[in-house]
mmCIF file of C-alpha atoms in Angstrom:
data_model
loop_
_atom_site.group_PDB
_atom_site.id
_atom_site.type_symbol
_atom_site.label_atom_id
_atom_site.label_comp_id
_atom_site.label_asym_id
_atom_site.label_seq_id
_atom_site.Cartn_x
_atom_site.Cartn_y
_atom_site.Cartn_z
ATOM 1 C CA MET A 1 -32.217 123.539 193.962
ATOM 2 C CA GLY A 2 -33.185 122.625 197.479
ATOM 3 C CA PHE A 3 -36.036 120.723 198.946
ATOM 4 C CA SER A 4 -38.780 122.613 200.600
ATOM 5 C CA VAL A 5 -39.965 121.587 204.019
ATOM 6 C CA PHE A 6 -43.140 120.265 202.424
ATOM 7 C CA GLN A 7 -41.204 118.152 199.903
ATOM 8 C CA ALA A 8 -38.957 116.771 202.618
ATOM 9 C CA PHE A 9 -41.977 115.893 204.729
ATOM 10 C CA ALA A 10 -43.704 114.216 201.768
ATOM 11 C CA PHE A 11 -40.554 112.262 200.886
ATOM 12 C CA THR A 12 -40.093 111.089 204.483
ATOM 13 C CA THR A 13 -43.770 110.154 204.760
ATOM 14 C CA MET A 14 -43.671 108.141 201.525
ATOM 15 C CA ARG A 15 -40.536 106.344 202.683
ATOM 16 C CA PHE A 16 -42.203 105.597 206.046
ATOM 17 C CA PHE A 17 -45.299 104.170 204.302
ATOM 18 C CA ARG A 18 -43.101 102.042 201.989
ATOM 19 C CA TYR A 19 -41.300 100.625 204.993
ATOM 20 C CA CYS A 20 -44.631 99.934 206.731
ATOM 21 C CA LEU A 21 -45.996 98.275 203.596
ATOM 22 C CA LEU A 22 -42.852 96.155 203.201
ATOM 23 C CA LEU A 23 -42.912 95.237 206.876
ATOM 24 C CA SER A 24 -46.600 94.210 206.752
ATOM 25 C CA VAL A 25 -46.002 92.086 203.629
ATOM 26 C CA LEU A 26 -43.052 90.355 205.299
ATOM 27 C CA LEU A 27 -45.032 89.773 208.478
ATOM 28 C CA SER A 28 -48.000 88.350 206.599
ATOM 29 C CA LEU A 29 -45.753 86.047 204.578
ATOM 30 C CA SER A 30 -44.071 84.782 207.708
ATOM 31 C CA GLN A 31 -47.491 83.873 209.123
ATOM 32 C CA CYS A 32 -48.517 81.839 206.070
ATOM 33 C CA LYS A 33 -48.379 78.276 207.218
ATOM 34 C CA LYS A 34 -50.533 75.582 205.808
ATOM 35 C CA ASN A 35 -52.783 74.495 208.623
ATOM 36 C CA THR A 36 -53.789 70.940 207.924
ATOM 37 C CA ILE A 37 -56.922 69.925 209.754
ATOM 38 C CA ARG A 38 -56.716 66.249 210.484
ATOM 39 C CA PRO A 39 -59.717 64.301 211.597
ATOM 40 C CA GLN A 40 -59.285 63.181 215.160
ATOM 41 C CA GLU A 41 -58.790 59.452 215.609
ATOM 42 C CA PRO A 42 -61.876 58.101 217.327
ATOM 43 C CA GLU A 43 -61.414 56.160 220.522
ATOM 44 C CA LEU A 44 -62.870 52.762 221.173
ATOM 45 C CA PRO A 45 -65.700 52.936 223.679
ATOM 46 C CA ALA A 46 -64.975 51.731 227.190
ATOM 47 C CA GLU A 47 -65.894 48.128 227.977
ATOM 48 C CA THR A 48 -69.011 48.913 230.002
ATOM 49 C CA GLN A 49 -71.868 46.593 230.979
ATOM 50 C CA SER A 50 -74.799 48.921 231.633
ATOM 51 C CA GLY A 51 -76.569 49.311 228.284
ATOM 52 C CA GLN A 52 -74.652 52.365 227.056
ATOM 53 C CA GLN A 53 -75.558 51.605 223.392
ATOM 54 C CA THR A 54 -71.922 51.454 222.313
ATOM 55 C CA LEU A 55 -70.187 49.408 219.642
ATOM 56 C CA GLY A 56 -66.601 49.705 218.464
ATOM 57 C CA PHE A 57 -63.808 47.653 216.939
ATOM 58 C CA LYS A 58 -60.577 47.824 214.956
ATOM 59 C CA ALA A 59 -60.592 46.643 211.347
ATOM 60 C CA ASN A 60 -57.000 45.998 210.243
ATOM 61 C CA GLY A 61 -55.866 48.494 212.857
ATOM 62 C CA THR A 62 -58.333 51.285 211.982
ATOM 63 C CA ILE A 63 -60.810 52.180 214.720
ATOM 64 C CA TYR A 64 -64.510 52.107 213.836
ATOM 65 C CA VAL A 65 -67.130 53.408 216.256
ATOM 66 C CA ALA A 66 -70.885 53.155 215.817
ATOM 67 C CA PRO A 67 -72.694 56.437 216.473
ATOM 68 C CA SER A 68 -75.904 54.417 216.656
ATOM 69 C CA LEU A 69 -77.023 50.828 216.492
ATOM 70 C CA ILE A 70 -79.270 49.638 213.698
ATOM 71 C CA GLN A 71 -80.800 46.653 215.395
ATOM 72 C CA VAL A 72 -80.520 44.742 218.626
ATOM 73 C CA VAL A 73 -82.735 41.710 219.210
ATOM 74 C CA GLY A 74 -82.700 39.098 221.945
ATOM 75 C CA SER A 75 -84.925 36.072 222.404
ATOM 76 C CA TRP A 76 -84.320 33.360 224.945
ATOM 77 C CA THR A 77 -86.273 30.413 226.250
ATOM 78 C CA GLY A 78 -83.673 28.613 228.324
ATOM 79 C CA SER A 79 -82.983 26.131 225.550
ATOM 80 C CA ASN A 80 -79.486 26.713 224.247
ATOM 81 C CA THR A 81 -80.517 25.746 220.713
ATOM 82 C CA ALA A 82 -83.373 28.278 220.528
ATOM 83 C CA ASP A 83 -81.886 31.251 222.376
ATOM 84 C CA ARG A 84 -80.694 33.970 220.032
ATOM 85 C CA PHE A 85 -79.138 37.405 220.322
ATOM 86 C CA TYR A 86 -78.350 39.726 217.405
ATOM 87 C CA PHE A 87 -76.734 43.143 217.194
ATOM 88 C CA ALA A 88 -75.763 45.266 214.210
ATOM 89 C CA GLY A 89 -74.523 48.774 213.710
ATOM 90 C CA ASP A 90 -73.052 51.198 211.235
ATOM 91 C CA ALA A 91 -69.616 52.376 212.282
ATOM 92 C CA ARG A 92 -67.349 55.131 210.992
ATOM 93 C CA ASP A 93 -63.595 55.596 211.036
ATOM 94 C CA ARG A 94 -61.709 58.894 211.491
ATOM 95 C CA ASN A 95 -62.418 59.861 207.853
ATOM 96 C CA TYR A 96 -66.122 59.145 208.358
ATOM 97 C CA ILE A 97 -65.898 56.152 206.048
ATOM 98 C CA LEU A 98 -68.877 53.990 206.770
ATOM 99 C CA GLY A 99 -68.684 50.341 207.677
ATOM 100 C CA SER A 100 -71.134 47.942 209.237
ATOM 101 C CA ILE A 101 -71.036 44.842 211.360
ATOM 102 C CA GLY A 102 -73.653 42.345 212.470
ATOM 103 C CA VAL A 103 -73.320 39.339 214.784
ATOM 104 C CA THR A 104 -75.870 36.639 215.628
ATOM 105 C CA LEU A 105 -75.311 34.448 218.690
ATOM 106 C CA ARG A 106 -77.138 31.185 219.353
ATOM 107 C CA GLY A 107 -76.849 29.117 222.481
ATOM 108 C CA ASP A 108 -76.576 29.712 226.211
ATOM 109 C CA LEU A 109 -77.073 33.455 226.636
ATOM 110 C CA SER A 110 -75.568 34.159 230.033
ATOM 111 C CA ASP A 111 -72.663 35.979 231.638
ATOM 112 C CA GLY A 112 -69.234 34.621 230.685
ATOM 113 C CA GLN A 113 -70.403 32.434 227.803
ATOM 114 C CA GLN A 114 -68.164 32.177 224.748
ATOM 115 C CA PHE A 115 -69.416 31.782 221.200
ATOM 116 C CA GLN A 116 -67.172 30.459 218.461
ATOM 117 C CA LEU A 117 -67.903 32.264 215.194
ATOM 118 C CA VAL A 118 -68.335 29.803 212.325
ATOM 119 C CA ASN A 119 -69.030 29.677 208.606
ATOM 120 C CA GLU A 120 -72.657 28.912 207.784
ATOM 121 C CA GLY A 121 -71.915 25.349 206.653
ATOM 122 C CA GLN A 122 -70.108 24.514 209.913
ATOM 123 C CA ILE A 123 -72.835 25.145 212.492
ATOM 124 C CA PRO A 124 -72.187 22.818 215.449
ATOM 125 C CA ALA A 125 -75.128 20.935 216.930
ATOM 126 C CA GLY A 126 -75.947 21.677 220.569
ATOM 127 C CA GLN A 127 -73.119 24.177 221.131
ATOM 128 C CA ASN A 128 -72.809 27.927 221.388
ATOM 129 C CA TYR A 129 -71.960 29.473 218.034
ATOM 130 C CA GLY A 130 -72.151 32.754 216.181
ATOM 131 C CA LEU A 131 -72.443 34.061 212.638
ATOM 132 C CA ALA A 132 -70.947 37.396 211.579
ATOM 133 C CA ALA A 133 -71.050 39.822 208.659
ATOM 134 C CA VAL A 134 -68.760 42.825 208.148
ATOM 135 C CA ASN A 135 -68.877 45.417 205.385
ATOM 136 C CA ILE A 136 -65.992 47.898 205.476
ATOM 137 C CA ASP A 137 -65.346 48.153 201.728
ATOM 138 C CA PRO A 138 -68.459 47.945 199.482
ATOM 139 C CA SER A 139 -66.582 45.710 197.051
ATOM 140 C CA CYS A 140 -65.562 43.292 199.830
ATOM 141 C CA VAL A 141 -68.431 42.096 201.997
ATOM 142 C CA TYR A 142 -67.257 39.534 204.533
ATOM 143 C CA ALA A 143 -70.200 37.429 205.640
ATOM 144 C CA HIS A 144 -71.150 33.859 206.443
ATOM 145 C CA SER A 145 -73.530 33.978 203.454
ATOM 146 C CA THR A 146 -70.940 35.107 200.837
ATOM 147 C CA ASP A 147 -67.839 33.466 199.444
ATOM 148 C CA ALA A 148 -65.807 34.982 202.283
ATOM 149 C CA ARG A 149 -64.350 32.469 204.718
ATOM 150 C CA LEU A 150 -64.111 33.003 208.438
ATOM 151 C CA LEU A 151 -60.701 31.776 209.625
ATOM 152 C CA SER A 152 -61.346 32.411 213.306
ATOM 153 C CA GLY A 153 -63.603 34.399 215.560
ATOM 154 C CA GLN A 154 -65.059 34.530 219.012
ATOM 155 C CA VAL A 155 -67.570 36.529 221.024
ATOM 156 C CA THR A 156 -67.592 36.542 224.824
ATOM 157 C CA LEU A 157 -70.676 37.756 226.670
ATOM 158 C CA THR A 158 -69.433 39.693 229.679
ATOM 159 C CA ARG A 159 -73.032 40.404 230.674
ATOM 160 C CA PHE A 160 -76.390 39.118 229.500
ATOM 161 C CA ASP A 161 -79.299 40.252 231.653
ATOM 162 C CA GLY A 162 -82.719 39.359 230.245
ATOM 163 C CA GLY A 163 -84.543 41.213 233.030
ATOM 164 C CA ALA A 164 -82.653 44.486 232.520
ATOM 165 C CA ARG A 165 -82.433 43.715 228.784
ATOM 166 C CA VAL A 166 -78.703 44.486 228.667
ATOM 167 C CA ALA A 167 -76.015 42.607 226.743
ATOM 168 C CA ALA A 168 -72.309 43.410 226.713
ATOM 169 C CA GLY A 169 -69.234 41.655 225.478
ATOM 170 C CA ARG A 170 -66.135 41.600 223.343
ATOM 171 C CA PHE A 171 -65.339 40.031 219.989
ATOM 172 C CA GLN A 172 -62.628 39.373 217.405
ATOM 173 C CA MET A 173 -62.626 37.683 213.995
ATOM 174 C CA THR A 174 -60.547 37.119 210.860
ATOM 175 C CA PHE A 175 -62.020 36.741 207.364
ATOM 176 C CA VAL A 176 -60.444 35.989 203.982
ATOM 177 C CA LYS A 177 -62.032 36.532 200.606
ATOM 178 C CA ALA A 178 -60.634 36.130 197.087
ATOM 179 C CA GLY A 179 -59.669 39.496 195.609
ATOM 180 C CA CYS A 180 -59.881 41.271 198.986
ATOM 181 C CA ASP A 181 -57.491 41.941 201.840
ATOM 182 C CA THR A 182 -57.605 39.654 204.855
ATOM 183 C CA LEU A 183 -59.930 41.360 207.356
ATOM 184 C CA ARG A 184 -58.849 41.266 210.989
ATOM 185 C CA ILE A 185 -61.365 42.587 213.499
ATOM 186 C CA THR A 186 -59.758 43.096 216.900
ATOM 187 C CA GLU A 187 -60.646 44.753 220.217
ATOM 188 C CA GLY A 188 -64.367 44.616 219.419
ATOM 189 C CA ARG A 189 -66.730 45.539 222.212
ATOM 190 C CA PHE A 190 -70.440 46.210 222.614
ATOM 191 C CA ASP A 191 -72.752 47.309 225.409
ATOM 192 C CA VAL A 192 -76.395 47.433 224.311
ATOM 193 C CA LYS A 193 -79.982 47.441 225.469
ATOM 194 C CA PHE A 194 -82.474 45.239 223.656
#
């Protein structure tokens, strides 16, 4: 019994479609790669001095950048015991985990001045000093008013212009707290208008 032309055509067509189907399945399987979307590591803002409203730092090596500042206040009279400058901001890391930082400076608010960060009970009389608070992990708030202890810290004003109402500088600090990791803030910088 022989094949008719129609049967041969149908058989060949079915075989062709099977090959096409097999080929498309193989091609689609070869294209299946798991594309992992990784959040892009934020970059620290440049160290500017023109009131760019920037704030950034590294907390134990992780970069945090503030998309906006919560509060910036400056008051100065020319008396280094009464002059005060404060800035605070919420900052996020690459996974959008929220943290916050606030720093108060008291003393001579002028270009190039350095402020030693201290614990609240160690405020020096008649000298520049600063108080800081950092909240990266809600269970571990590092602040001068908690049981956290500031081991070291410094803020340098690279610009303080009361007329233009611009303050810029850099900072670093190290806190310890029982039950929490040591917190090392490095490469901190700010450039704000107040």
